[in-house]
Amino acid sequence: MDEITYETFYAGAKPSDAAMALDRLLANENPDMTYSQMMRYRLAGKASNECTDIYFLASHLDTQVARLWHGWGKHPNAIGNFGNFRTAEAWQRRGIGRHLLNLWYENLQQHQADGPLALFCTSSKPHLVKLYGEYGFRPALAGSEGGPLYCPLQNSPATFQEFCQQYYAPDDRLVIRPASIGWRHEIDCLLNFALLDAGESFAFPEMPKLEAALLNPSAGLAELIFTSKNHCIGWAFTPSGGERMLQLHPSFRQQKIEEN
């Protein structure tokens, strides 16, 4: 039988059979990649005190055949991430992925009050850009027809550039404090894409992403910079035995940063 079962799984809940099947799959799917490690970390509920992580799963018997994920931090004005959309090759072209997208979209509508200001996605494949466009995603970068993609939610502006103007609005006080997983999307998505849109590079020579630093704390200290409105506008990384490096949104680079 080819019967498919579908499930919406909230990380932090008791693991379901489908969630455990996905964990087994991720364990052997690019196991050395930070992205796969972070998906397993979230799936296991290790970030659930700070993050909402929701997986949309399709299974056949005890085999995981398709999945999709979105998540955001449990704080006001959060930034969200969307993706990890996969369907096993043998199960493609059966409408399974479309069904997961519809489940995801219904779930997103249920989180209008406690959800993020926007969702971001890195995909630049033309067929996915077109598909995700049906659900509200549009190219983030000025003049681009591909990814990264931006999906405004709540009352967020239609364009990524207008969104950045609002999120990175001037503020007279900046403070730095230790990094945590709840703010990963503000850095690895929002700041990353804002710098890309400005023609700048993201990351440090010793550390490519905030999530990599959080998964490997022995590599050094990761910190975040906040405005008085608690908008996360930059990050810092101090490699073990090295000097602190800072990367802020351009609007704030001339300002003094207070130590928390």
PDB file of N, CA and C in Angstrom, residues 34 37-38 207 209-222 239-240:
ATOM      1  N   THR A  34      26.467  21.597   9.325  1.00  0.00           N
ATOM      2  CA  THR A  34      25.826  22.318  10.412  1.00  0.00           C
ATOM      3  C   THR A  34      24.316  22.308  10.271  1.00  0.00           C
ATOM      4  N   GLN A  37      22.877  19.113  11.495  1.00  0.00           N
ATOM      5  CA  GLN A  37      23.038  19.068  12.945  1.00  0.00           C
ATOM      6  C   GLN A  37      21.999  19.934  13.635  1.00  0.00           C
ATOM      7  N   MET A  38      21.775  21.139  13.088  1.00  0.00           N
ATOM      8  CA  MET A  38      20.820  22.049  13.702  1.00  0.00           C
ATOM      9  C   MET A  38      19.396  21.527  13.568  1.00  0.00           C
ATOM     10  N   MET A 207      34.402  31.852  11.702  1.00  0.00           N
ATOM     11  CA  MET A 207      33.063  31.351  12.024  1.00  0.00           C
ATOM     12  C   MET A 207      32.064  31.794  10.957  1.00  0.00           C
ATOM     13  N   LYS A 209      28.713  31.112  10.552  1.00  0.00           N
ATOM     14  CA  LYS A 209      27.339  31.407  10.952  1.00  0.00           C
ATOM     15  C   LYS A 209      27.216  31.365  12.467  1.00  0.00           C
ATOM     16  N   LEU A 210      26.186  32.044  12.967  1.00  0.00           N
ATOM     17  CA  LEU A 210      25.916  31.992  14.401  1.00  0.00           C
ATOM     18  C   LEU A 210      25.589  30.571  14.832  1.00  0.00           C
ATOM     19  N   GLU A 211      24.798  29.852  14.038  1.00  0.00           N
ATOM     20  CA  GLU A 211      24.416  28.507  14.451  1.00  0.00           C
ATOM     21  C   GLU A 211      25.635  27.593  14.583  1.00  0.00           C
ATOM     22  N   ALA A 212      26.650  27.806  13.757  1.00  0.00           N
ATOM     23  CA  ALA A 212      27.870  27.007  13.862  1.00  0.00           C
ATOM     24  C   ALA A 212      28.573  27.280  15.183  1.00  0.00           C
ATOM     25  N   ALA A 213      28.585  28.540  15.608  1.00  0.00           N
ATOM     26  CA  ALA A 213      29.206  28.896  16.885  1.00  0.00           C
ATOM     27  C   ALA A 213      28.439  28.293  18.052  1.00  0.00           C
ATOM     28  N   LEU A 214      27.115  28.293  17.963  1.00  0.00           N
ATOM     29  CA  LEU A 214      26.293  27.751  19.044  1.00  0.00           C
ATOM     30  C   LEU A 214      26.410  26.236  19.140  1.00  0.00           C
ATOM     31  N   LEU A 215      26.619  25.572  18.011  1.00  0.00           N
ATOM     32  CA  LEU A 215      26.782  24.120  18.017  1.00  0.00           C
ATOM     33  C   LEU A 215      28.176  23.698  18.461  1.00  0.00           C
ATOM     34  N   ASN A 216      29.122  24.618  18.413  1.00  0.00           N
ATOM     35  CA  ASN A 216      30.507  24.309  18.775  1.00  0.00           C
ATOM     36  C   ASN A 216      31.046  25.371  19.727  1.00  0.00           C
ATOM     37  N   PRO A 217      30.528  25.427  20.961  1.00  0.00           N
ATOM     38  CA  PRO A 217      30.923  26.487  21.893  1.00  0.00           C
ATOM     39  C   PRO A 217      32.405  26.492  22.248  1.00  0.00           C
ATOM     40  N   SER A 218      33.089  25.366  22.084  1.00  0.00           N
ATOM     41  CA  SER A 218      34.515  25.335  22.400  1.00  0.00           C
ATOM     42  C   SER A 218      35.336  26.153  21.414  1.00  0.00           C
ATOM     43  N   ALA A 219      34.737  26.501  20.258  1.00  0.00           N
ATOM     44  CA  ALA A 219      35.457  27.288  19.249  1.00  0.00           C
ATOM     45  C   ALA A 219      35.635  28.733  19.667  1.00  0.00           C
ATOM     46  N   GLY A 220      34.772  29.211  20.555  1.00  0.00           N
ATOM     47  CA  GLY A 220      34.870  30.601  20.985  1.00  0.00           C
ATOM     48  C   GLY A 220      33.543  31.113  21.506  1.00  0.00           C
ATOM     49  N   LEU A 221      33.515  32.397  21.814  1.00  0.00           N
ATOM     50  CA  LEU A 221      32.341  33.035  22.408  1.00  0.00           C
ATOM     51  C   LEU A 221      31.549  33.807  21.364  1.00  0.00           C
ATOM     52  N   ALA A 222      30.272  33.486  21.237  1.00  0.00           N
ATOM     53  CA  ALA A 222      29.367  34.222  20.354  1.00  0.00           C
ATOM     54  C   ALA A 222      28.518  35.172  21.192  1.00  0.00           C
ATOM     55  N   PRO A 239      37.154  34.069  18.947  1.00  0.00           N
ATOM     56  CA  PRO A 239      37.702  32.711  18.905  1.00  0.00           C
ATOM     57  C   PRO A 239      38.558  32.445  20.132  1.00  0.00           C
ATOM     58  N   SER A 240      38.629  31.206  20.529  1.00  0.00           N
ATOM     59  CA  SER A 240      39.433  30.848  21.696  1.00  0.00           C
ATOM     60  C   SER A 240      40.860  31.355  21.521  1.00  0.00           C
TER      61      SER A 240
END
